[in-house]
Each structure stands twice: as C-alpha cells, then as structure tokens.
Coordinates of C-alpha atoms in Angstrom, one line a residue:
M233 CA -18.9 8.4 16.4
R234 CA -16.2 11.1 16.4
W235 CA -12.9 9.8 15.2
L236 CA -9.5 11.4 15.6
A237 CA -7.1 10.5 12.8
F238 CA -3.7 10.9 14.4
G239 CA -0.1 10.7 13.5
T240 CA 2.8 11.4 11.1
Y241 CA 1.1 9.6 8.2
D242 CA 1.3 11.1 4.7
V243 CA -1.7 10.6 2.5
Q244 CA 0.2 11.7 -0.6
R245 CA 2.9 9.0 -0.2
H246 CA 0.6 6.4 1.3
P247 CA -3.0 6.6 -0.1
R248 CA -4.1 3.7 2.1
V249 CA -4.7 6.3 4.9
A250 CA -6.9 8.4 2.5
V251 CA -9.0 5.3 1.8
L252 CA -9.7 4.8 5.5
L253 CA -10.5 8.4 6.2
D254 CA -12.8 8.7 3.1
G255 CA -14.5 5.4 4.1
L256 CA -15.2 6.7 7.6
R257 CA -16.6 10.0 6.4
E258 CA -18.7 8.4 3.7
S259 CA -20.1 6.0 6.3
G260 CA -21.4 9.0 8.3
E261 CA -18.7 9.2 10.9
E262 CA -17.2 12.5 12.0
V263 CA -13.4 12.6 11.4
V264 CA -11.0 15.1 12.8
E265 CA -7.4 15.0 11.7
V266 CA -4.4 15.8 13.8
N267 CA -1.6 15.1 11.3
D268 CA 1.9 16.3 10.9
P269 CA 3.6 14.2 8.1
L270 CA 7.1 13.0 8.9
P271 CA 9.4 14.0 6.1
L272 CA 10.8 10.5 5.7
D273 CA 9.2 7.6 3.7
T274 CA 9.4 3.9 4.3
A275 CA 12.7 3.5 2.3
G276 CA 14.3 6.4 4.3
R277 CA 13.3 4.9 7.6
V278 CA 14.5 1.4 6.7
Q279 CA 17.7 2.8 5.2
M280 CA 18.7 4.0 8.6
L281 CA 19.4 0.4 9.5
R282 CA 22.4 0.6 7.2
Q283 CA 23.4 4.0 8.6
P284 CA 22.5 3.9 12.3
W285 CA 24.4 7.1 12.9
R286 CA 21.4 8.9 11.2
L287 CA 19.0 7.7 13.8
P288 CA 19.3 11.0 15.8
I289 CA 17.9 12.7 12.7
L290 CA 14.8 10.5 12.9
A291 CA 14.4 11.2 16.6
W292 CA 14.7 15.0 16.0
Q293 CA 12.2 15.0 13.1
L294 CA 9.8 12.8 15.1
G295 CA 10.1 15.0 18.1
R296 CA 9.2 18.1 16.1
C297 CA 6.2 16.4 14.7
W298 CA 5.1 15.0 18.0
S299 CA 5.1 18.5 19.7
R300 CA 2.6 19.6 17.1
L301 CA 0.6 16.5 17.4
I302 CA 0.3 16.9 21.2
S303 CA -0.9 20.4 20.7
G304 CA -3.4 19.3 18.0
A305 CA -4.7 16.5 20.2
R306 CA -5.4 18.9 23.1
K307 CA -7.4 21.2 20.8
A308 CA -9.4 18.3 19.4
R309 CA -10.3 17.2 22.9
R310 CA -11.4 20.6 23.9
S311 CA -13.8 20.7 20.9
G312 CA -15.6 17.5 21.8
D313 CA -15.2 13.9 23.0
V314 CA -13.1 11.5 20.9
D315 CA -14.7 8.1 20.6
A316 CA -11.8 6.4 18.7
V317 CA -8.3 7.2 17.5
L318 CA -7.0 6.0 14.2
V319 CA -3.2 5.9 13.9
G320 CA -2.3 5.9 10.3
Y321 CA 0.2 3.8 8.3
L322 CA 3.8 3.7 9.5
G323 CA 2.5 4.6 13.0
H324 CA 4.8 2.3 15.0
F325 CA 5.9 5.2 17.2
D326 CA 2.8 7.4 16.8
V327 CA 0.6 4.7 18.4
R328 CA 2.5 4.8 21.6
L329 CA 2.1 8.6 21.8
A330 CA -1.6 8.1 21.1
R331 CA -1.9 5.6 23.9
F332 CA -0.3 8.0 26.3
L333 CA -2.6 10.9 25.3
F334 CA -5.8 8.9 25.1
R335 CA -5.5 6.3 27.8
K336 CA -9.2 5.4 28.0
T337 CA -10.1 5.8 24.3
P338 CA -10.0 2.9 21.8
I339 CA -6.9 3.1 19.6
V340 CA -6.9 1.6 16.1
L341 CA -3.5 1.0 14.5
D342 CA -3.2 0.5 10.8
H343 CA -0.5 -2.1 10.8
L344 CA -0.1 -2.4 7.1
V345 CA 3.6 -3.4 7.3
S346 CA 5.8 -4.7 10.1
A347 CA 9.1 -3.0 10.7
A348 CA 10.9 -6.4 10.9
G349 CA 9.3 -7.8 7.8
T350 CA 10.0 -4.8 5.6
A351 CA 13.6 -4.7 6.6
T352 CA 14.0 -8.4 5.8
D353 CA 12.3 -8.0 2.5
R354 CA 14.6 -5.2 1.5
G355 CA 17.7 -7.1 2.5
L356 CA 18.6 -4.8 5.4
A357 CA 18.2 -7.2 8.3
G358 CA 18.6 -11.0 8.5
S359 CA 16.4 -13.3 10.6
G360 CA 18.5 -12.8 13.7
G361 CA 20.9 -10.3 15.2
F362 CA 20.5 -7.0 17.0
K363 CA 18.7 -5.1 14.2
Q364 CA 16.0 -7.8 13.7
K365 CA 15.5 -8.0 17.5
L366 CA 15.1 -4.3 17.7
L367 CA 12.6 -4.1 14.9
R368 CA 10.6 -7.0 16.4
W369 CA 10.5 -5.1 19.7
I370 CA 9.3 -2.0 17.9
D371 CA 6.5 -4.0 16.2
R372 CA 5.6 -5.7 19.5
K373 CA 5.3 -2.4 21.4
A374 CA 3.2 -0.8 18.6
L375 CA 0.8 -3.8 18.6
G376 CA 0.6 -3.8 22.3
S377 CA -0.5 -0.1 22.3
A378 CA -3.5 -0.7 20.1
D379 CA -7.0 -2.0 21.0
V380 CA -7.7 -2.8 17.3
V381 CA -5.1 -3.7 14.7
L382 CA -5.8 -3.4 11.0
V383 CA -4.0 -5.7 8.5
D384 CA -4.7 -6.0 4.8
T385 CA -4.7 -9.8 4.2
P386 CA -5.5 -13.0 6.1
E387 CA -1.8 -14.0 5.7
H388 CA -0.8 -10.9 7.6
L389 CA -3.3 -11.6 10.3
D390 CA -1.9 -15.1 10.7
A391 CA 1.6 -13.6 11.1
L392 CA 0.6 -11.5 14.1
P393 CA 1.4 -12.8 17.6
A394 CA -1.3 -15.1 18.9
D395 CA -2.4 -12.7 21.6
V396 CA -2.9 -9.9 19.0
Q397 CA -4.9 -11.8 16.4
P398 CA -8.2 -11.6 18.4
R399 CA -7.9 -7.8 18.2
A400 CA -7.1 -7.7 14.5
V401 CA -9.4 -6.9 11.5
V402 CA -8.6 -7.7 7.9
T403 CA -9.1 -4.5 5.9
P404 CA -8.2 -4.4 2.2
V405 CA -6.2 -1.5 1.0
G406 CA -8.8 -0.4 -1.5
A407 CA -8.8 2.8 -3.6
T408 CA -10.1 6.3 -3.4
K409 CA -12.9 7.8 -5.5
P410 CA -10.7 9.5 -8.1
W411 CA -9.6 6.0 -9.3
F412 CA -13.1 4.8 -9.8
E413 CA -14.0 8.0 -11.6
Q414 CA -11.4 7.4 -14.3
Y415 CA -13.1 4.2 -15.5
R416 CA -14.0 4.3 -19.3
A417 CA -16.7 1.8 -20.2
E418 CA -16.2 1.9 -23.9
A419 CA -13.8 -0.5 -25.5
S420 CA -10.4 0.9 -26.6
T421 CA -9.2 -0.1 -30.0
P422 CA -5.6 1.1 -30.4
E423 CA -3.2 -1.0 -32.4
Q424 CA -0.9 -1.2 -29.4
L425 CA -1.3 -2.7 -25.9
R426 CA -0.6 0.1 -23.4
V427 CA 0.9 -1.3 -20.2
V428 CA 1.9 0.6 -17.1
F429 CA 3.9 -0.2 -13.9
V430 CA 4.0 2.1 -11.0
G431 CA 6.2 1.4 -8.0
L432 CA 9.2 1.9 -5.9
F433 CA 11.2 -1.0 -7.4
T434 CA 11.5 -2.9 -4.1
P435 CA 12.3 -6.7 -4.0
L436 CA 8.6 -7.6 -3.5
H437 CA 7.8 -6.0 -6.8
G438 CA 10.1 -8.5 -8.6
T439 CA 11.2 -5.9 -11.2
A440 CA 14.2 -8.0 -12.1
Y441 CA 11.7 -10.5 -13.6
L442 CA 9.7 -7.7 -15.2
G443 CA 12.9 -6.3 -16.8
D444 CA 13.7 -9.8 -18.2
A445 CA 10.1 -10.0 -19.5
L446 CA 10.4 -6.7 -21.2
A447 CA 13.6 -7.8 -22.9
E448 CA 11.7 -10.9 -24.3
L449 CA 9.2 -8.5 -25.7
A450 CA 11.7 -6.3 -27.6
D451 CA 10.6 -7.7 -30.9
D452 CA 6.9 -6.9 -30.4
P453 CA 6.1 -3.2 -31.2
R454 CA 2.5 -3.8 -30.4
I455 CA 3.3 -3.8 -26.6
V456 CA 4.3 -0.4 -25.3
V457 CA 5.2 -0.2 -21.6
T458 CA 5.5 2.8 -19.2
M459 CA 7.6 2.2 -16.1
V460 CA 6.9 4.8 -13.4
G461 CA 9.0 5.3 -10.3
K462 CA 12.5 4.8 -8.9
G463 CA 13.9 2.8 -6.1
Q464 CA 16.2 0.0 -4.9
D465 CA 16.1 -2.2 -8.0
H466 CA 15.4 0.5 -10.6
A467 CA 18.8 0.5 -12.2
D468 CA 18.9 -3.3 -12.5
C469 CA 15.5 -3.5 -14.0
K470 CA 16.3 -0.8 -16.6
E471 CA 19.5 -2.6 -17.5
R472 CA 17.7 -5.9 -18.0
A473 CA 15.1 -4.2 -20.2
A474 CA 17.6 -2.2 -22.2
A475 CA 17.1 -4.1 -25.4
N476 CA 13.4 -3.1 -25.6
P477 CA 12.9 0.2 -27.5
N478 CA 9.2 0.3 -26.6
V479 CA 9.7 1.1 -22.9
T480 CA 9.3 4.6 -21.5
W481 CA 10.8 5.4 -18.1
V482 CA 9.2 8.1 -15.9
D483 CA 10.7 9.1 -12.6
W484 CA 7.3 9.8 -11.0
V485 CA 3.8 11.1 -11.5
R486 CA 2.1 13.5 -9.1
G487 CA -0.5 11.8 -6.9
E488 CA -3.4 13.9 -8.1
E489 CA -2.5 13.1 -11.7
L490 CA -1.8 9.4 -11.2
P491 CA -5.4 8.0 -11.5
A492 CA -5.9 9.5 -15.0
F493 CA -2.4 8.6 -16.0
V494 CA -2.9 4.9 -15.1
A495 CA -6.4 4.8 -16.6
G496 CA -4.9 5.8 -19.9
H497 CA -3.4 2.4 -20.2
D498 CA -4.9 -1.0 -20.9
V499 CA -3.0 -3.2 -18.5
S500 CA -1.8 -2.3 -14.9
L501 CA 1.1 -4.5 -13.7
G502 CA 1.1 -5.7 -10.1
I503 CA 4.0 -7.5 -8.4
F504 CA 6.1 -10.5 -9.5
G505 CA 8.6 -11.1 -6.6
T506 CA 9.4 -14.3 -4.9
T507 CA 10.2 -12.9 -1.4
A508 CA 8.2 -14.0 1.6
K509 CA 6.6 -10.6 1.8
A510 CA 5.6 -10.8 -1.9
Q511 CA 3.6 -14.0 -1.1
N512 CA 1.5 -12.2 1.6
V513 CA 0.5 -8.8 0.2
V514 CA -2.0 -7.3 -2.3
P515 CA -0.2 -4.1 -3.5
T516 CA -2.0 -0.8 -3.6
K517 CA -1.4 -0.6 -7.4
V518 CA -3.6 -3.7 -7.9
Y519 CA -6.6 -2.1 -6.2
Q520 CA -6.0 1.2 -8.0
G521 CA -5.6 -0.4 -11.4
A522 CA -8.7 -2.4 -11.0
A523 CA -10.7 0.6 -9.9
A524 CA -9.5 2.6 -12.9
G525 CA -10.7 -0.1 -15.2
C526 CA -7.3 -1.6 -16.3
A527 CA -6.8 -5.3 -16.8
V528 CA -4.6 -6.3 -13.9
L529 CA -1.7 -8.6 -14.5
T530 CA 0.1 -9.8 -11.3
S531 CA 1.6 -12.8 -9.6
D532 CA -0.5 -15.8 -8.7
T533 CA -0.3 -15.7 -4.9
P534 CA -3.0 -16.8 -2.4
P535 CA -3.9 -13.2 -1.1
Q536 CA -4.1 -11.8 -4.6
R537 CA -6.1 -14.7 -5.9
A538 CA -8.5 -14.3 -2.9
M539 CA -9.0 -10.6 -3.4
L540 CA -9.2 -10.5 -7.2
G541 CA -10.9 -13.9 -7.9
D542 CA -10.8 -14.7 -11.6
T543 CA -10.9 -11.0 -12.7
A544 CA -7.1 -10.7 -13.0
V545 CA -4.5 -12.3 -15.2
F546 CA -2.1 -14.3 -13.0
V547 CA 1.4 -15.6 -13.7
P548 CA 3.7 -17.6 -11.5
P549 CA 5.9 -15.4 -9.2
G550 CA 9.4 -14.9 -10.7
D551 CA 8.5 -16.2 -14.1
A552 CA 9.6 -13.7 -16.7
S553 CA 8.7 -15.8 -19.7
A554 CA 5.1 -16.4 -18.4
L555 CA 4.8 -12.6 -17.8
A556 CA 5.9 -11.9 -21.4
A557 CA 3.6 -14.6 -22.8
A558 CA 0.6 -13.1 -20.8
L559 CA 1.2 -9.7 -22.3
R560 CA 1.4 -11.2 -25.8
T561 CA -1.9 -13.0 -25.2
L562 CA -3.6 -9.8 -24.2
A563 CA -2.2 -8.0 -27.2
D564 CA -3.6 -10.8 -29.5
D565 CA -7.0 -11.0 -27.9
R566 CA -8.8 -7.7 -27.5
D567 CA -12.0 -9.3 -26.4
L568 CA -10.1 -11.0 -23.5
L569 CA -8.5 -7.7 -22.6
E570 CA -11.8 -5.9 -22.5
R571 CA -13.4 -8.7 -20.4
H572 CA -10.6 -8.4 -17.8
R573 CA -10.9 -4.6 -17.8
R574 CA -14.6 -4.7 -17.1
Q575 CA -14.5 -7.5 -14.6
A576 CA -11.7 -5.9 -12.6
H577 CA -13.6 -2.7 -12.3
E578 CA -16.8 -4.5 -11.2
R579 CA -14.8 -6.4 -8.6
A580 CA -13.4 -3.1 -7.3
L581 CA -16.8 -1.6 -7.1
E582 CA -18.1 -4.5 -5.1
H583 CA -15.2 -4.9 -2.6
F584 CA -12.6 -2.1 -2.8
T585 CA -14.5 1.2 -2.3
A586 CA -13.6 3.2 0.7
V587 CA -17.0 2.4 2.4
G588 CA -16.5 -1.2 1.8
V589 CA -13.0 -1.2 3.1
V590 CA -14.0 0.3 6.5
A591 CA -17.1 -1.9 7.1
G592 CA -15.3 -4.5 9.1
L593 CA -13.5 -1.9 11.1
L594 CA -16.7 -0.1 12.1
D595 CA -18.3 -3.4 13.1
R596 CA -15.4 -4.2 15.4
V597 CA -15.1 -0.8 17.2
R598 CA -18.9 -0.8 17.8
Q599 CA -18.5 -4.2 19.7
P600 CA -17.2 -4.6 23.2
A601 CA -13.4 -4.8 23.2
P602 CA -12.0 -8.3 23.5
A603 CA -10.2 -9.2 26.7
R604 CA -6.5 -8.4 26.7

C-alpha cells in the first residue's frame, strides 16, 4: 500500500507520529509525507482558551500550513495513487482538510488526545459552558471525518462516541528504534540510584506529588534525580522539592539526545496524577523508558498495568510517600532494580516496537470498511 502521512504534526515534539511512520515503513509499506508543522504545541493551542483573542493567530498559522499541504497533496497524487491517508497527532483540523482533498480514500486519524479532555485536564474548561461545547464539537467533527480512528488505550476507545467505536483501533504509543538501541544489558553498580523524569509538568503527570516525594527523600544521598522539562506545574513542583539537594533541574534535552540521556539512568518515572485523564493514559515516557532499559516507576492505573504487566514498579496515584518508599526500595535492592530493568526492556521488545504498534492498524485498513 501507498500511504500519505498528512498534516501539521511535528515528529520532534510528538514522537508518537514517528513511531507510526517507522512502523509502516518497516512493515513494507510505502510512505510519502506531506507535512508542514504548525508552530504551536498542545499547551499553546489549549492556552488560547484562556486568551480567545489569540485565535486569529492560530487561524492564520493554520492557513499558511494548509496552503502548503494542499500543494504537497496534489504533487503526491500526481506521482501515484494514494491507498490511505494517515493524519498525525493533533490533527483535529487537518483531518477535515484531508477528507476534502481525498474524498474516496480511507482516512486514518491518530486521535491520541481529545480537545475537550485535554482542556478539562489542564483546568482550562469545565464540564459545561461554551468552551467545552466548542471543543466537543471540534472532536466530533474530527472523528466524523475519519474512516479509522486510532486511540492508545481501551479506556480511550470506551470514551469515544458509540458510533465511532466500531471504526477505532487501539494502538499503543510505542517507541522508536533509537530508544531500543540504548539498552545496556550489563548490570550497573553505582552507589547511587539515578532517577529521571521527563515531561511538561501537566496535571496528569502529578508532579505536585513527585515534588513532595522528593522532599521526603532529602535525607537520602543515594537517590539522585534529574527533572527534565518545564510547564504548567513546574514552579510548584520545584518549590515542593526545594529541601532536596540531590535534584538537578534541566529545562530540556534535544530530541535526538534524549534516548541516550534517559538510558544513562536506572529508573524512569512515569505519571502520578489523580485527574480523570491520568487514569486513562499510558504516557510516552513509560514506553520510552522501558525500551531504553530503565526500571519504570509509575502510577498503578488499569491501562498502565495492562500495558506493562508486572514489569514496572507501581504506586497508588497521588501517593507521595509510596513513591518515595518505592525509590528507597530500588536503592536498597540492586537485584530487584536489575530485574525490573531487564523485564521492562523485554516487554517493550515484545509489544512496543514500531512494527508491533502498527500491526492492528494494518489489519484494519486491509479489511472492508465498517458501515457508517
């Protein structure tokens, strides 16, 4: 099949798209990209709900990108038939353009996040009101434009409208090859437990609880933690953890350098939030940390337990003391640490490679489309 990867997605900011594209290519599919990244990330798009007068900026930026996408789509058509169109992550608007340009071609939408759910999780829109209704309308129109909808967990599939669920495929986020290539099979024997967190400090990450846990560990120099990223709850987390001298704060690490950086640690932290969204996701960092051969420590939620099995160390969401205790246990027991490192990597090899991630998608698009 000849696939057209289409939209304003950004593989540097959102590696999920790169996993899908790599998986298709490694599965023997031909992939042509028509991509013009929108210079606005998830946080920037959602922030416009607080500052609606900035919406014309989004429309202007989107219009510029779309003009180039239309030109690229026409060129792709002239060079051969397109069998399927994949609209990348954050493609709520792009999918409608794809539907207009490719009326008779199957359209696949990677619906990793809903607009309404993300805004609610970040405290930018309540359960009712005009903003929430607008975002639900945007989600609904996007879903209605796609023939196949990708979601990352069964919980997200269940949250889709009933008429969309038959067209949906659960596709784990996974990790790209560079993460797997960083795995070190030999046991590490440093005196310190090296722990890393990478994220945008959104509410689902639960970094308030992480900050409290770090404060509890202030008296344990064996546990050294690197906190990478900035975002909504960064200042609060840093203030809560201020008593701990063994924490290093890094604004960001370049995408191409991140796999080696994370793999240089023993433990990769996942999420610890208590929001509704936090109960339904498996974050990218969990897949990446497992692929790189870190022990994964994250919250005990149904989707994470289902994806990781017994290979991760789980703690209750929102429980700072349990998180601190889990890190102390890993620092005390090097054999336990190495067992979790090895098992996490093996789990990733079995389930989270790019080829494995797209297997369900390929099965679906090769079948007759379900009635709509």
